[in-house]
Short mmCIF file of C-alpha atoms in Angstrom, two decimals:
data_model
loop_
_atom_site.label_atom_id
_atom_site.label_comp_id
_atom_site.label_asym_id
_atom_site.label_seq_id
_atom_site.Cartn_x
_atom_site.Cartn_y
_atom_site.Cartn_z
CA UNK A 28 23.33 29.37 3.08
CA UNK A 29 23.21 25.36 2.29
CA UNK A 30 20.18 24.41 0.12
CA UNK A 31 18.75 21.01 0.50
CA UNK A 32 17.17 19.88 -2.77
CA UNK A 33 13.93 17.82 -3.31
CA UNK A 34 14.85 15.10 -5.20
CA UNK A 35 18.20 14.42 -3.63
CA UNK A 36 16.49 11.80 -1.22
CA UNK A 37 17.04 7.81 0.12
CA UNK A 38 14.63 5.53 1.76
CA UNK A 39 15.94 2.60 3.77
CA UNK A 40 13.65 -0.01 5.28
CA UNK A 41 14.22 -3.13 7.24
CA UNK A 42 12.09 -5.43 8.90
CA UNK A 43 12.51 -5.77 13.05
CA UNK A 44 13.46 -7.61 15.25
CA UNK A 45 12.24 -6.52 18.27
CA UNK A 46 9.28 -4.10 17.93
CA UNK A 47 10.41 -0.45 18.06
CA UNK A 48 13.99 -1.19 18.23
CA UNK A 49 16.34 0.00 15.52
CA UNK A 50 16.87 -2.66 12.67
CA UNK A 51 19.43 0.08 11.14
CA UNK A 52 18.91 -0.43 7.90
CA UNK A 53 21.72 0.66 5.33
CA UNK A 54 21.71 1.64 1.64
CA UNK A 55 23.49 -1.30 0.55
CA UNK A 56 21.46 -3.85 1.71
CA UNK A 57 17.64 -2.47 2.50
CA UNK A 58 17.38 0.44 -0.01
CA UNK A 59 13.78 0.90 -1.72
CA UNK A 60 12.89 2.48 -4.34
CA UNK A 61 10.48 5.00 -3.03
CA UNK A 62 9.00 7.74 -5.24
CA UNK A 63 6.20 10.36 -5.01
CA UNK A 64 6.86 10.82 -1.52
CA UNK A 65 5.13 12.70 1.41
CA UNK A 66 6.84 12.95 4.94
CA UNK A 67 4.80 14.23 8.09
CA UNK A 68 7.97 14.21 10.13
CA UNK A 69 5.91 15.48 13.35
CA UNK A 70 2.27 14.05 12.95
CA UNK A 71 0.41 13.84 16.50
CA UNK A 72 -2.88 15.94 17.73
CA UNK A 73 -2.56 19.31 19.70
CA UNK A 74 -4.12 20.36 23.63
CA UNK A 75 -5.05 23.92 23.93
CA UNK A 76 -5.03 25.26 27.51
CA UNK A 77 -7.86 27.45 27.04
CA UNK A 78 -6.62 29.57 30.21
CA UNK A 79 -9.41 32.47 31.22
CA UNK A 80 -7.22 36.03 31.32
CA UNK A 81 -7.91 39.45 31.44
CA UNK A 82 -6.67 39.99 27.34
CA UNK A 83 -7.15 38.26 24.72
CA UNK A 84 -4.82 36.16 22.81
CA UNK A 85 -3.85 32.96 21.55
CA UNK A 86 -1.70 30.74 24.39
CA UNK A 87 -0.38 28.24 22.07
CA UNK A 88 -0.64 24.45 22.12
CA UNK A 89 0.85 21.42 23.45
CA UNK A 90 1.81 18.61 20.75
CA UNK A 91 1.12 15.06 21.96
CA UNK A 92 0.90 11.48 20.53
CA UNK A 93 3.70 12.74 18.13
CA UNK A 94 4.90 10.07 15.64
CA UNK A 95 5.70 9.80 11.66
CA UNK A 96 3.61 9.21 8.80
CA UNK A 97 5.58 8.13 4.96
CA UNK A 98 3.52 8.08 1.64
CA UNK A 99 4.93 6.60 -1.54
CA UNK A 100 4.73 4.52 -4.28
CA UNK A 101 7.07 1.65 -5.82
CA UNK A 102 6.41 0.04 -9.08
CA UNK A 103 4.50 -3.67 -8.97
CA UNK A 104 7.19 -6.06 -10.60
CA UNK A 105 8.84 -9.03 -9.42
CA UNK A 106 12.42 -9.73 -8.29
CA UNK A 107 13.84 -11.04 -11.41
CA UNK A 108 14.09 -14.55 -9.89
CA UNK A 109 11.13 -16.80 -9.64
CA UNK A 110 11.01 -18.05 -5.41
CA UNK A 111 12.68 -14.89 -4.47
CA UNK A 112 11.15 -12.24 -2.61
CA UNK A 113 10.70 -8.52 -4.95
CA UNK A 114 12.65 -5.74 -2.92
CA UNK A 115 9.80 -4.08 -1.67
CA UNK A 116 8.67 -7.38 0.12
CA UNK A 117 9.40 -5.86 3.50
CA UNK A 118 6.76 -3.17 3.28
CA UNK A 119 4.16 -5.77 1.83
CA UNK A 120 4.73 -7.79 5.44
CA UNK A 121 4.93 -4.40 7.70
CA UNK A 122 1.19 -4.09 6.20
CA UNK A 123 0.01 -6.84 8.27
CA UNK A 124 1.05 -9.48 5.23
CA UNK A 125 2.43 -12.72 5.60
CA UNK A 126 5.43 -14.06 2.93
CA UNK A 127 5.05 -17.54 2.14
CA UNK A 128 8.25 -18.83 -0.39
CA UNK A 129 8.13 -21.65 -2.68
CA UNK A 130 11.74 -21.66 -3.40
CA UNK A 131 12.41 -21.24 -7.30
CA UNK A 132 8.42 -20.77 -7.92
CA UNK A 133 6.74 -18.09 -5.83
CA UNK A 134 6.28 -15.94 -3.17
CA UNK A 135 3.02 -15.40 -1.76
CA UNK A 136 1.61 -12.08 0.43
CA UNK A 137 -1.24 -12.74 2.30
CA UNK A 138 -3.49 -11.49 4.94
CA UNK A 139 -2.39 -12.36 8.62
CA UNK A 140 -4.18 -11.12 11.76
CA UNK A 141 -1.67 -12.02 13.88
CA UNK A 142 2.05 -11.88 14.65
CA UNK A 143 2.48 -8.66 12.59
CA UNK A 144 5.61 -7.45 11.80
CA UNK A 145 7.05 -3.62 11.67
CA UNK A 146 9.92 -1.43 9.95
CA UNK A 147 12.80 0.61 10.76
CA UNK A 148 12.17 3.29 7.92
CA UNK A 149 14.84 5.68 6.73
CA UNK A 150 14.20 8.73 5.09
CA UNK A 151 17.28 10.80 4.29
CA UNK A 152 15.92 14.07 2.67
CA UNK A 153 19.61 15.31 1.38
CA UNK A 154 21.27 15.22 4.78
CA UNK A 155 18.89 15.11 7.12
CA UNK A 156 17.99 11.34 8.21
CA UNK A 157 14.19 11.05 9.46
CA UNK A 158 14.24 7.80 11.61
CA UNK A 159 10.81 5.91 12.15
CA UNK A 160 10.64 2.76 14.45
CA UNK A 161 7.93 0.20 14.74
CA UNK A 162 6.12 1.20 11.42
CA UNK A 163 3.44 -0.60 10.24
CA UNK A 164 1.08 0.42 7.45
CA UNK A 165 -1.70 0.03 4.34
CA UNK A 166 -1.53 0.42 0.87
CA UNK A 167 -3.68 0.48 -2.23
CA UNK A 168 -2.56 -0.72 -6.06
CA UNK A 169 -3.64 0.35 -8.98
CA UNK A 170 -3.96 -1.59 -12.79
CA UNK A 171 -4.52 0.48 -15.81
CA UNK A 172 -4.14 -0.29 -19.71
CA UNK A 173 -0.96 1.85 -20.97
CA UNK A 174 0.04 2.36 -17.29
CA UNK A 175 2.78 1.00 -14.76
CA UNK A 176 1.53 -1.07 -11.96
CA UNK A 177 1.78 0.90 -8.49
CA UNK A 178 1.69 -0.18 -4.88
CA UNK A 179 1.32 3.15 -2.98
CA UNK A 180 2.30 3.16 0.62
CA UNK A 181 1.10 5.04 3.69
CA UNK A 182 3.28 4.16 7.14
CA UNK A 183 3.07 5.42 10.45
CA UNK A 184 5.65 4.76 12.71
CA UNK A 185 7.19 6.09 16.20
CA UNK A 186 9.17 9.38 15.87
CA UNK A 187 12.70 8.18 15.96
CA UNK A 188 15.73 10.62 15.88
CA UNK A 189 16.42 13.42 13.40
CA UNK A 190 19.91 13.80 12.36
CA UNK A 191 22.51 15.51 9.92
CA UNK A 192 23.52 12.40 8.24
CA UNK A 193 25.10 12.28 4.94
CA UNK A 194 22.88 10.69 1.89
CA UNK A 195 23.99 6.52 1.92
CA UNK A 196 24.83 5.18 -1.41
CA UNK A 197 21.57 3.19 -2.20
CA UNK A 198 22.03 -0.07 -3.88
CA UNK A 199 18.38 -0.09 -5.86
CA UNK A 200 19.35 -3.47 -8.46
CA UNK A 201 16.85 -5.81 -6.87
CA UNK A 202 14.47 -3.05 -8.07
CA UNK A 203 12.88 -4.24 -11.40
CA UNK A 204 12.08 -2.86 -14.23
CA UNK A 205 8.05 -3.41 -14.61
CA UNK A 206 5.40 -4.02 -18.26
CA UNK A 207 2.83 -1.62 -18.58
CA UNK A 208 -0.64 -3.22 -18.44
CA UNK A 209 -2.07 -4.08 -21.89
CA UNK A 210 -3.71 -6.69 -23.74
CA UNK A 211 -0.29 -8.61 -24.38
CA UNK A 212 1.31 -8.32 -20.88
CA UNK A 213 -1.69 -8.52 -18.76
CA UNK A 214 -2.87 -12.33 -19.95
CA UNK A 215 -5.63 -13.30 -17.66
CA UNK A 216 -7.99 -11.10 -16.05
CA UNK A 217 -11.46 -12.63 -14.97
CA UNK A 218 -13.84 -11.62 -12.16
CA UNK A 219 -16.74 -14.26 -11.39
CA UNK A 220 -15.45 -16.80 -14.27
CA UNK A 221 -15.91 -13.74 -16.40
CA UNK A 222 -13.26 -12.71 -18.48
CA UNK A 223 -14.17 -9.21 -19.00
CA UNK A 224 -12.84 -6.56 -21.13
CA UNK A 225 -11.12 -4.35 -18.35
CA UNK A 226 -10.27 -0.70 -18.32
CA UNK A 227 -9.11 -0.51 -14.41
CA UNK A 228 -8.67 -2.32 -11.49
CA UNK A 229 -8.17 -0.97 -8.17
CA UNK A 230 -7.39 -2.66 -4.71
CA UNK A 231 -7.35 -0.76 -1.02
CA UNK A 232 -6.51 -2.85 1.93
CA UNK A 233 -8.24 -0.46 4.20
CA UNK A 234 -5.88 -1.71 7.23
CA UNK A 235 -7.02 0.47 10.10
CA UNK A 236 -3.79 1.52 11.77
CA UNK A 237 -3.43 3.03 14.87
CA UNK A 238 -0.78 5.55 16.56
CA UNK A 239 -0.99 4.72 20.69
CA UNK A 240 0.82 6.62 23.24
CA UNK A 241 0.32 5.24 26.26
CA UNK A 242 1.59 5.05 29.92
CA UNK A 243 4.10 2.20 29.80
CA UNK A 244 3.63 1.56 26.16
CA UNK A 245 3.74 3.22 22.80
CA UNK A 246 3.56 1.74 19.46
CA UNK A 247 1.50 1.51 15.71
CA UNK A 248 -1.04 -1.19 15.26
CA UNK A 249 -2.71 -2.65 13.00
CA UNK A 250 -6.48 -3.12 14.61
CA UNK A 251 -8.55 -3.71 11.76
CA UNK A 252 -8.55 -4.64 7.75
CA UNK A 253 -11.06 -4.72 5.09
CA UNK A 254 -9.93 -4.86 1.54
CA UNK A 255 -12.23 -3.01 -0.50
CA UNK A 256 -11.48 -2.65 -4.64
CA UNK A 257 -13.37 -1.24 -8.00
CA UNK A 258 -13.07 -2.60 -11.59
CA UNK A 259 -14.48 -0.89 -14.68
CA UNK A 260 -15.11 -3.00 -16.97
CA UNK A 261 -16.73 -2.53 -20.53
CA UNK A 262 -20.62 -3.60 -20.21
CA UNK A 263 -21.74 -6.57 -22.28
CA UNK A 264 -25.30 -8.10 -22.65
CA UNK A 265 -27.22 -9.35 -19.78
CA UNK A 266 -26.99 -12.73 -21.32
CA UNK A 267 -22.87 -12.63 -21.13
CA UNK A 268 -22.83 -11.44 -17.19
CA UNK A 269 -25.40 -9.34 -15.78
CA UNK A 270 -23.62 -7.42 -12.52
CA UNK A 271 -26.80 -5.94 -11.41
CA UNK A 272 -28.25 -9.26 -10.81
CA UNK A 273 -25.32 -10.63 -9.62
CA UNK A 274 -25.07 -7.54 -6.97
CA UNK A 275 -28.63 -8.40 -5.57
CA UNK A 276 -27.89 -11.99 -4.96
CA UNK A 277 -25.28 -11.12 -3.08
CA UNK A 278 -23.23 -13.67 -5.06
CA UNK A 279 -19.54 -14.29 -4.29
CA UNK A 280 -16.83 -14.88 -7.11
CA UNK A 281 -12.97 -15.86 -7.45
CA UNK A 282 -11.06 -12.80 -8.73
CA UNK A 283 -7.77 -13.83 -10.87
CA UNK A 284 -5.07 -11.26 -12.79
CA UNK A 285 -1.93 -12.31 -14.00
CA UNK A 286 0.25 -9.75 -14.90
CA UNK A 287 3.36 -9.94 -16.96
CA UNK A 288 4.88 -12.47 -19.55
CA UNK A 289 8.26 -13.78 -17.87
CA UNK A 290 8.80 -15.81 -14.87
CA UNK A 291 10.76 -13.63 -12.48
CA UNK A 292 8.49 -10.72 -13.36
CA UNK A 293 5.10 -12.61 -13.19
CA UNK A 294 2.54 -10.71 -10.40
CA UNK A 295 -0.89 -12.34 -9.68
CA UNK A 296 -3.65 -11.39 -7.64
CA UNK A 297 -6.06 -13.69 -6.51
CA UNK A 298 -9.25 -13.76 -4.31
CA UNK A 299 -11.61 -16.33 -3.70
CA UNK A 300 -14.46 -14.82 -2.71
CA UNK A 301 -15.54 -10.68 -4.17
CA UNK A 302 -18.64 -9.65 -3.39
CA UNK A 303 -20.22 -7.16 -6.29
CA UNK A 304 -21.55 -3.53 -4.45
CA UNK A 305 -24.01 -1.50 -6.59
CA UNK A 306 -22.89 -1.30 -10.07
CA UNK A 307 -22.44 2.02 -12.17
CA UNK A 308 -22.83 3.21 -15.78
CA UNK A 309 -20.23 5.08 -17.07
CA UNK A 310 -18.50 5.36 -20.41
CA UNK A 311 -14.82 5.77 -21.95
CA UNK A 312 -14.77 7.14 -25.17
CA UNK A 313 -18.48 6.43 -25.98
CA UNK A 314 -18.33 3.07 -25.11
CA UNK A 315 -20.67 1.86 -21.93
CA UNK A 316 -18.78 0.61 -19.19
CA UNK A 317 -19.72 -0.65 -15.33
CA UNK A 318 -18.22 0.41 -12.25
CA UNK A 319 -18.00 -2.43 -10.06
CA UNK A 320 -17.43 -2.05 -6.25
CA UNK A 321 -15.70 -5.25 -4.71
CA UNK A 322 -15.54 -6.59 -1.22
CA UNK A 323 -12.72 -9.35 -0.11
CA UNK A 324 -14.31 -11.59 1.98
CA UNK A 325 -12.97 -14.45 3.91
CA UNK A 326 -13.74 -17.94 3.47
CA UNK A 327 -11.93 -19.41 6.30
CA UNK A 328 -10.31 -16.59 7.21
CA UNK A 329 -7.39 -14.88 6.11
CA UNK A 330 -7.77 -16.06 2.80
CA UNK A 331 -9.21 -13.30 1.33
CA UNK A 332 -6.72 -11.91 -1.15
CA UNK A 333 -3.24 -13.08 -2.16
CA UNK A 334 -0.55 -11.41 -4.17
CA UNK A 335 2.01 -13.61 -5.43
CA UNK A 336 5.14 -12.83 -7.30
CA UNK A 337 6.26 -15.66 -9.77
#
């Protein structure tokens, strides 16, 4: 009997061009670099009959609204190239992102609330090729001293076939290597025109995304976002920034990290306007420390975050 081993695994993904139509995407061109993954190959809810008989016993289910849901992570670096896109670009716009490229400078991933685009996702677990169509998704990233920057994934997209297919020879080069956040690679970090002494920054889009099987129509949207975050940073005096009064003004403040050293594989994140929820004490290694909820709000709308590779 054949075993089929864990790590033996490829992930394809390619952006659409009609919604819910295969893009095919093939190892050589569209391969990402997916790791830590989770596959619900047949997501979906479950209608009992509840049928009244003379015995007792269970009368199974029926499984409805069935589609696909992918978890994983890829490392936050950019392409090697400043004004070219970093490989894992394509999920960044199937989350309800828009790419905007300054050719030889930047590219740019912001919010858009309209004219969303979807994947044709790939997952070959060692032979056997999971196909999802029309995926769209959210994501949440993660910055931490003597860690590697992470985008984590979740997709959900239409259950598309399931075939014996061998693994494709994934071309992962655009892939690069990323810095570990520190002092020295992690230059600017400010929140509120403060630059604070950081120990973690964390970002969740909180896209709402929706699975709907309907008569005529079935597809993933994206109905909803609100980017929601938390930074810890070490507490100073109330005369260098006090949070607590800054929370119960209600204040708004720009947000700006820049992260890495060389152009090519230079990430920022920016916001214009984070709104400050209830701070926390805490402490690492005896040392006092706040825990800062943060809210991305809109200024004119869809403006409320960027990510931009340099």
């Amino acid at each position: 009997m054949a075993k089929r081993f864990w790590r033996k695994l490829a992930a394809t993904a390619k952006i659409e061009t009609t919604y819910g139509t295969d893009a095919v995407p093939t190892g050589a061109a569209n391969a990402i670099q997916l790791n830590d993954v989770s596959l619900t190959p047949l997501a979906g809810e479950e209608k009992t009959r509840d049928l009244l008989t003379a015995y007792y016993g269970h009368q199974g289910v029926l499984l409805v609204g069935d589609y696909v849901e992918l978890q994983g992570f890829v490392e936050l670096a950019g392409s090697g190239t400043a004004g070219t896109a970093p490989a894992y670009g394509p999920l960044l716009r199937a989350c309800g992102l828009a790419e905007t490229t300054v050719a030889t400078t930047s590219v740019t991933y912001a919010p858009a609330s309209a004219g969303q685009e979807a994947l044709t996702l790939y997952l070959n677990l060692d032979g056997v090729n999971h196909v999802m169509l029309g995926a769209r998704g959210t994501f949440t990233l993660a910055l931490a001293p003597k860690e590697i920057p992470r985008l984590v994934f979740t997709f959900r997209g239409l259950l598309g076939p399931i075939t014996a297919l061998a693994l494709p020879t994934a071309v992962l080069t655009a892939f690069k290597k990323p810095v570990p956040v520190s002092k020295a690679n992690t230059a600017l970090w400010t929140l509120h025109g403060f630059a604070a002494i950081a120990e973690s920054f964390s970002f969740d889009l909180g896209a709402q995304v929706e699975a709907r099987h309907l008569v005529g129509d079935e597809s993933i949207q994206i109905t909803g976002r609100q980017a929601t975050g938390t930074m810890v940073v070490e507490a100073d005096t109330l005369a260098a920034k006090d949070w607590i009064s800054i929370a119960r003004a209600h204040t708004t403040g720009a947000l700006a990290i820049r992260h890495g050293l060389t152009a090519g594989n230079i990430i920022e994140i920016n916001a214009p306007a984070v709104q400050i929820g209830r701070p926390t004490y805490g402490n690492t290694q005896g040392i006092t420390n706040y825990s800062l909820p943060l809210m991305f709000t809109p200024v004119t709308g869809d403006d409320e975050f960027a990510i931009v590779a340099k």
